[in-house]
Amino acid sequence: MDLCGSGAALSASGEGTAGPVFIQQPADTLFPEESAVTKLMLRCRALANPPATYSWLLNDVEIEISKTYSLIGGDLVIEGVNKERDAGMYQCLAKNPIGIAMSRKASLQFVHLEPFPSETRNTVKIRRNQGVFLLCNYPAHFPGLYYQWFLNDLPNIIPTDHRRFISQTTGNLYIARVEPEDAGHYSCLVHSSSIGRRFERKSVNSAVTQLIIREGRSMGRYSPSMRLQLPSVTTVLVGDTVNLECFALGNPVPRITWQRLNRGLPGKARRSAAGAILDIPNAQRSDEGTYSCRASSRQGNVTSESRLVVEARPEWRKEISLKEVDVGSRLVWICEAWAWPAPTYEWLKNGELLELEIENVTLSDSGMYQCVALNKHGEVLSNAELRVLSLPPEFNVQLTRRAVQAVRGGVAQMPCSPRAAPRPIISWSRGTELLHGNDKMTVLEDGTLIIRDLTRTDGGNYTCFAENVLGKANETFLLQIREPTKITLQPSNSNVIVGRTTILRCHASRDPSLDLGFLWLFHGRPIDLEEEIDHYGRIEGEEYAGDLEIRDVQLAHAGEYTCVARTIVDNTSATAKLIVRGPPGPPGGVMVENVTSTTSTITWSRGSSNHSPITSYNIQVRTPHLADGEWMTAKTDPQVIEGNVERAVVLELRPWLQYKFRVIATNIQGQGEPSQPSRPIWTKGAGIVPMAREYLYGDLFGYKVAFRMNSQAAWTIAIVPNAGTTRYVHHNASNESYASFEVKVLAFNRHGEGPYSQIAFVHSAEDDHNFRAHPPTKLETGFCNCVCPSVCPCVSRP
């Protein structure tokens, strides 16, 4: 932090006056030399009371107001803008009786682009596959240019690719390896910078350079040659975009890569023009380093390096502002700017350069001050007024005697803060007795009198005396001693059941001359009885009572309540805890383990008992077939899950089905909130799976029966489309009597197929003489609403 000497800003003066403070300052301006516009305005405006008058400097010389230079308010209007007369640095001065403030310096520069020389350019002759670069030799200009090249005629603009590159630094055209189609007449086309909608961009092109490719043997392979190298140092300003360019000639065409030595490239870095350009937007100090461009091919490689330095114009960290100091005091005024390189500082008073050191401020030091921070990239100014105060002590009170109330046994504070400059000497008396600091009384640095351990005898008149070189004044205080406020009936710790009403008692005594009020806090936060009227209310009664009624008590109302009894002089408090008993909170951490086709083990952790022991738990299950929000009570082992148990087995689950589980705790107050559902699980498959009617859902529900004789490899598939079918009969006269079959069944609907049941073994009908004649042998499979045939009689006699 830099201590910019002393002083800064506006002057000491009467009430309501203020020196000039800029709200609009001139900006750097570009103006085209050949523009049809002939008038230019530079802006300047400052707030001041009385209003400011304005003048301007050009290159540090005051401008004479005339037809050429005129003022509109603080704005400078230039008629018939002329480069030779008007180019330079402009500065606005704002002045009123308080002082002078100077604006930042702003440049006026003229945009120009001269034509190319008309001289004929030399012809360039090279062999095929040889590299070449053509010079633009751009004309005089300001500011920068944008470069293009065209071949033979416009608009045949040459594109940038891996073989050809147009540098926006040199303007030159580089061809890494010449091809036959490159022969022709080349011209460099340059465009001036655009400076706004009012002024058009200007373009000029060079004379022609003819490129001839010699006949005969072409150029063989050769290693890369760096023709566009990086500068040894690249300097940019914070926030600018870094543009690094490099390009090499060679056969084969070299490949260009980039790196930052010892560190990776910034994540925001962008490559373009087939890698020949590396852009780093919004440059920061963290982007500094040494950047390397590498051009490589099978014939070799070559590199070029540049050290990137990021610098910055000055920016304020701490500006100066209006300052009031007493006459005769020491002034320290601080302004601080950030810049790189680090800034230097200058101080100005009323527009004049000043080395400011003020140990003993006088009235003549009043005025407008400016702190200037500058480095090679620019400067910033901060301006403010210094008001030097000089007046005798004066107490701003309407009454000759001020009353101060304090309680017996407490502390009294009587401030003595007159308006005075220079700072007055403060003393205190009680009656005719001059008071001195001791264990009971202390006079603070700001003049405040502190009296501790008050008794009735400490009441009375106390007088503060203030004196400086310009005069003296005094102020008298009447100290009144009151009885302290006390809690006479404290709220008691209590408990209540959810939904009931309870009352917290609080009574207090106070000095008869004072009004008493009550405030209740819940966990230290004041209770708003109007906003929370549904649950909180005060009980009307004695003036010394502040009882709090809590209605329809909820679990959230449990906690610490504080009753505060207060007067304008003091306050006191008492605290009690309220316990709310209610149903248990939700159990936590529901886990599912040991899943089989019909059972699973459920574990959980205890939730809050809410001050009533948990007596039991019950487990609920949910499957995808239930309606939203519907849960069923599960059968468990143990059948009754007691409150000290945190593990149970759920019974009678169905195979092949998805389940979720949750746990609910119960105590004497009732059933609590359920736990969060467990993660979904699937029960394992089973050989016998009765398909209950509630599972016969979905479009196109049906069954697929697969069977084969034990001696066969292929399965025969039969479709049973009716969900209500309980039997499938397969007729085949060629089957042997009592032949053994393997059978498996699955269910399906529009969304797909379920899993196959386990394989069951069945037999065709017996050809026995004990049976009466019947049709040819047949295989009968009974479903009886089941997925697996073995749940029903799977062999049927006629």
Short mmCIF file of C-alpha atoms in Angstrom, two decimals, residues 412-577:
data_model
loop_
_atom_site.label_atom_id
_atom_site.label_comp_id
_atom_site.label_asym_id
_atom_site.label_seq_id
_atom_site.Cartn_x
_atom_site.Cartn_y
_atom_site.Cartn_z
CA ALA A 412 -24.13 4.48 33.72
CA GLN A 413 -22.66 6.02 30.55
CA MET A 414 -22.82 9.77 29.88
CA PRO A 415 -21.39 10.78 26.46
CA CYS A 416 -19.58 14.08 25.95
CA SER A 417 -19.27 14.66 22.19
CA PRO A 418 -19.33 18.34 21.26
CA ARG A 419 -18.64 19.54 17.73
CA ALA A 420 -15.25 21.20 17.85
CA ALA A 421 -12.04 21.65 15.88
CA PRO A 422 -9.36 21.27 16.93
CA ARG A 423 -10.30 18.44 19.27
CA PRO A 424 -11.25 19.81 22.71
CA ILE A 425 -9.99 18.86 26.16
CA ILE A 426 -12.77 17.13 28.16
CA SER A 427 -13.28 17.29 31.95
CA TRP A 428 -16.17 16.31 34.27
CA SER A 429 -17.55 17.63 37.55
CA ARG A 430 -20.32 16.77 39.97
CA GLY A 431 -21.56 19.99 41.42
CA THR A 432 -18.37 21.85 42.32
CA GLU A 433 -16.31 18.66 42.64
CA LEU A 434 -13.93 17.91 39.73
CA LEU A 435 -14.06 14.18 38.93
CA HIS A 436 -10.98 12.03 38.45
CA GLY A 437 -10.64 8.47 37.16
CA ASN A 438 -10.74 5.71 39.80
CA ASP A 439 -12.10 2.17 40.28
CA LYS A 440 -15.65 3.50 40.16
CA MET A 441 -15.36 6.21 37.48
CA THR A 442 -13.55 6.32 34.11
CA VAL A 443 -13.40 8.98 31.37
CA LEU A 444 -12.91 7.34 27.98
CA GLU A 445 -10.79 8.79 25.18
CA ASP A 446 -13.89 10.09 23.40
CA GLY A 447 -14.98 11.94 26.58
CA THR A 448 -17.66 9.46 27.78
CA LEU A 449 -18.00 9.20 31.60
CA ILE A 450 -18.48 5.62 32.93
CA ILE A 451 -19.78 5.04 36.51
CA ARG A 452 -19.93 1.46 37.84
CA ASP A 453 -21.67 -0.30 40.79
CA LEU A 454 -24.34 2.38 40.99
CA THR A 455 -26.04 3.22 44.30
CA ARG A 456 -28.87 5.62 45.10
CA THR A 457 -26.33 8.21 46.24
CA ASP A 458 -24.77 8.33 42.74
CA GLY A 459 -27.86 10.10 41.37
CA GLY A 460 -27.61 13.79 40.60
CA ASN A 461 -26.15 16.36 38.16
CA TYR A 462 -22.94 15.74 36.20
CA THR A 463 -21.39 18.38 33.92
CA CYS A 464 -19.09 17.87 30.93
CA PHE A 465 -16.66 20.73 30.06
CA ALA A 466 -15.10 21.00 26.57
CA GLU A 467 -12.38 23.54 25.69
CA ASN A 468 -10.10 24.26 22.71
CA VAL A 469 -8.13 27.32 21.53
CA LEU A 470 -11.28 28.84 20.03
CA GLY A 471 -13.55 28.60 23.08
CA LYS A 472 -15.31 26.43 25.67
CA ALA A 473 -18.77 24.92 26.32
CA ASN A 474 -20.45 22.57 28.78
CA GLU A 475 -23.38 20.19 29.02
CA THR A 476 -25.14 18.87 32.17
CA PHE A 477 -26.64 15.39 32.69
CA LEU A 478 -29.15 14.35 35.37
CA LEU A 479 -28.35 10.79 36.46
CA GLN A 480 -31.46 8.97 37.79
CA ILE A 481 -31.04 5.66 39.65
CA ARG A 482 -33.83 3.07 39.15
CA GLU A 483 -34.52 -0.30 40.78
CA PRO A 484 -33.40 -3.24 38.62
CA THR A 485 -35.88 -5.51 36.84
CA LYS A 486 -36.10 -9.05 38.31
CA ILE A 487 -37.74 -12.31 37.26
CA THR A 488 -40.06 -13.32 40.12
CA LEU A 489 -41.58 -16.45 38.54
CA GLN A 490 -39.29 -18.29 36.15
CA PRO A 491 -40.54 -20.61 33.38
CA SER A 492 -40.13 -24.29 34.34
CA ASN A 493 -38.83 -27.19 32.30
CA SER A 494 -41.83 -29.18 31.08
CA ASN A 495 -42.98 -31.78 28.60
CA VAL A 496 -46.12 -32.06 26.53
CA ILE A 497 -47.70 -34.52 24.12
CA VAL A 498 -47.95 -33.60 20.42
CA GLY A 499 -51.19 -31.75 19.68
CA ARG A 500 -51.76 -30.57 23.24
CA THR A 501 -51.47 -27.05 24.72
CA THR A 502 -48.97 -25.91 27.34
CA ILE A 503 -48.18 -22.66 29.17
CA LEU A 504 -44.73 -21.33 30.07
CA ARG A 505 -45.00 -18.97 33.06
CA CYS A 506 -42.91 -15.80 33.46
CA HIS A 507 -43.48 -12.96 35.99
CA ALA A 508 -41.21 -10.01 36.83
CA SER A 509 -40.88 -6.93 39.04
CA ARG A 510 -39.48 -3.50 37.99
CA ASP A 511 -39.03 0.09 39.15
CA PRO A 512 -42.50 1.66 39.63
CA SER A 513 -41.60 4.59 37.35
CA LEU A 514 -40.82 2.34 34.39
CA ASP A 515 -42.98 0.38 31.97
CA LEU A 516 -42.41 -3.37 31.77
CA GLY A 517 -42.50 -5.50 28.60
CA PHE A 518 -41.87 -9.16 27.78
CA LEU A 519 -40.17 -10.85 24.85
CA TRP A 520 -39.91 -14.62 24.26
CA LEU A 521 -37.03 -16.25 22.38
CA PHE A 522 -36.98 -19.75 20.87
CA HIS A 523 -33.39 -20.99 20.51
CA GLY A 524 -32.31 -17.35 20.75
CA ARG A 525 -34.64 -16.14 17.98
CA PRO A 526 -37.49 -13.75 18.89
CA ILE A 527 -40.96 -15.29 18.52
CA ASP A 528 -43.25 -13.18 16.33
CA LEU A 529 -46.62 -13.66 18.05
CA GLU A 530 -48.52 -12.13 15.11
CA GLU A 531 -46.82 -14.17 12.41
CA GLU A 532 -46.96 -17.43 14.41
CA ILE A 533 -50.42 -16.92 15.85
CA ASP A 534 -51.49 -20.53 15.06
CA HIS A 535 -49.18 -21.88 17.76
CA TYR A 536 -48.06 -19.02 20.03
CA GLY A 537 -49.97 -16.47 22.08
CA ARG A 538 -49.75 -14.33 25.22
CA ILE A 539 -52.14 -14.81 28.13
CA GLU A 540 -53.91 -11.64 29.21
CA GLY A 541 -53.60 -11.02 32.96
CA GLU A 542 -51.49 -9.08 35.47
CA GLU A 543 -49.18 -6.38 34.15
CA TYR A 544 -46.21 -8.20 35.69
CA ALA A 545 -47.03 -11.47 33.88
CA GLY A 546 -45.66 -12.46 30.49
CA ASP A 547 -46.91 -16.07 30.24
CA LEU A 548 -46.55 -17.77 26.83
CA GLU A 549 -49.22 -20.20 25.57
CA ILE A 550 -48.15 -22.81 22.99
CA ARG A 551 -51.11 -24.36 21.17
CA ASP A 552 -51.27 -27.54 19.04
CA VAL A 553 -47.72 -28.38 20.03
CA GLN A 554 -45.60 -30.06 17.34
CA LEU A 555 -42.29 -31.88 17.56
CA ALA A 556 -40.59 -28.83 16.02
CA HIS A 557 -41.62 -26.77 19.06
CA ALA A 558 -39.32 -28.73 21.37
CA GLY A 559 -36.30 -26.78 22.56
CA GLU A 560 -35.09 -23.86 24.67
CA TYR A 561 -37.39 -20.93 25.48
CA THR A 562 -36.17 -17.69 27.05
CA CYS A 563 -38.37 -15.09 28.72
CA VAL A 564 -36.92 -11.57 28.57
CA ALA A 565 -38.40 -8.94 30.93
CA ARG A 566 -37.31 -5.45 29.88
CA THR A 567 -37.67 -1.75 30.55
CA ILE A 568 -36.04 1.22 28.80
CA VAL A 569 -33.25 0.99 31.38
CA ASP A 570 -32.44 -2.70 31.70
CA ASN A 571 -33.57 -6.26 31.01
CA THR A 572 -33.26 -9.70 32.56
CA SER A 573 -34.08 -13.20 31.36
CA ALA A 574 -34.77 -16.79 32.40
CA THR A 575 -34.69 -19.98 30.31
CA ALA A 576 -36.55 -23.30 30.33
CA LYS A 577 -36.61 -26.39 28.10
#
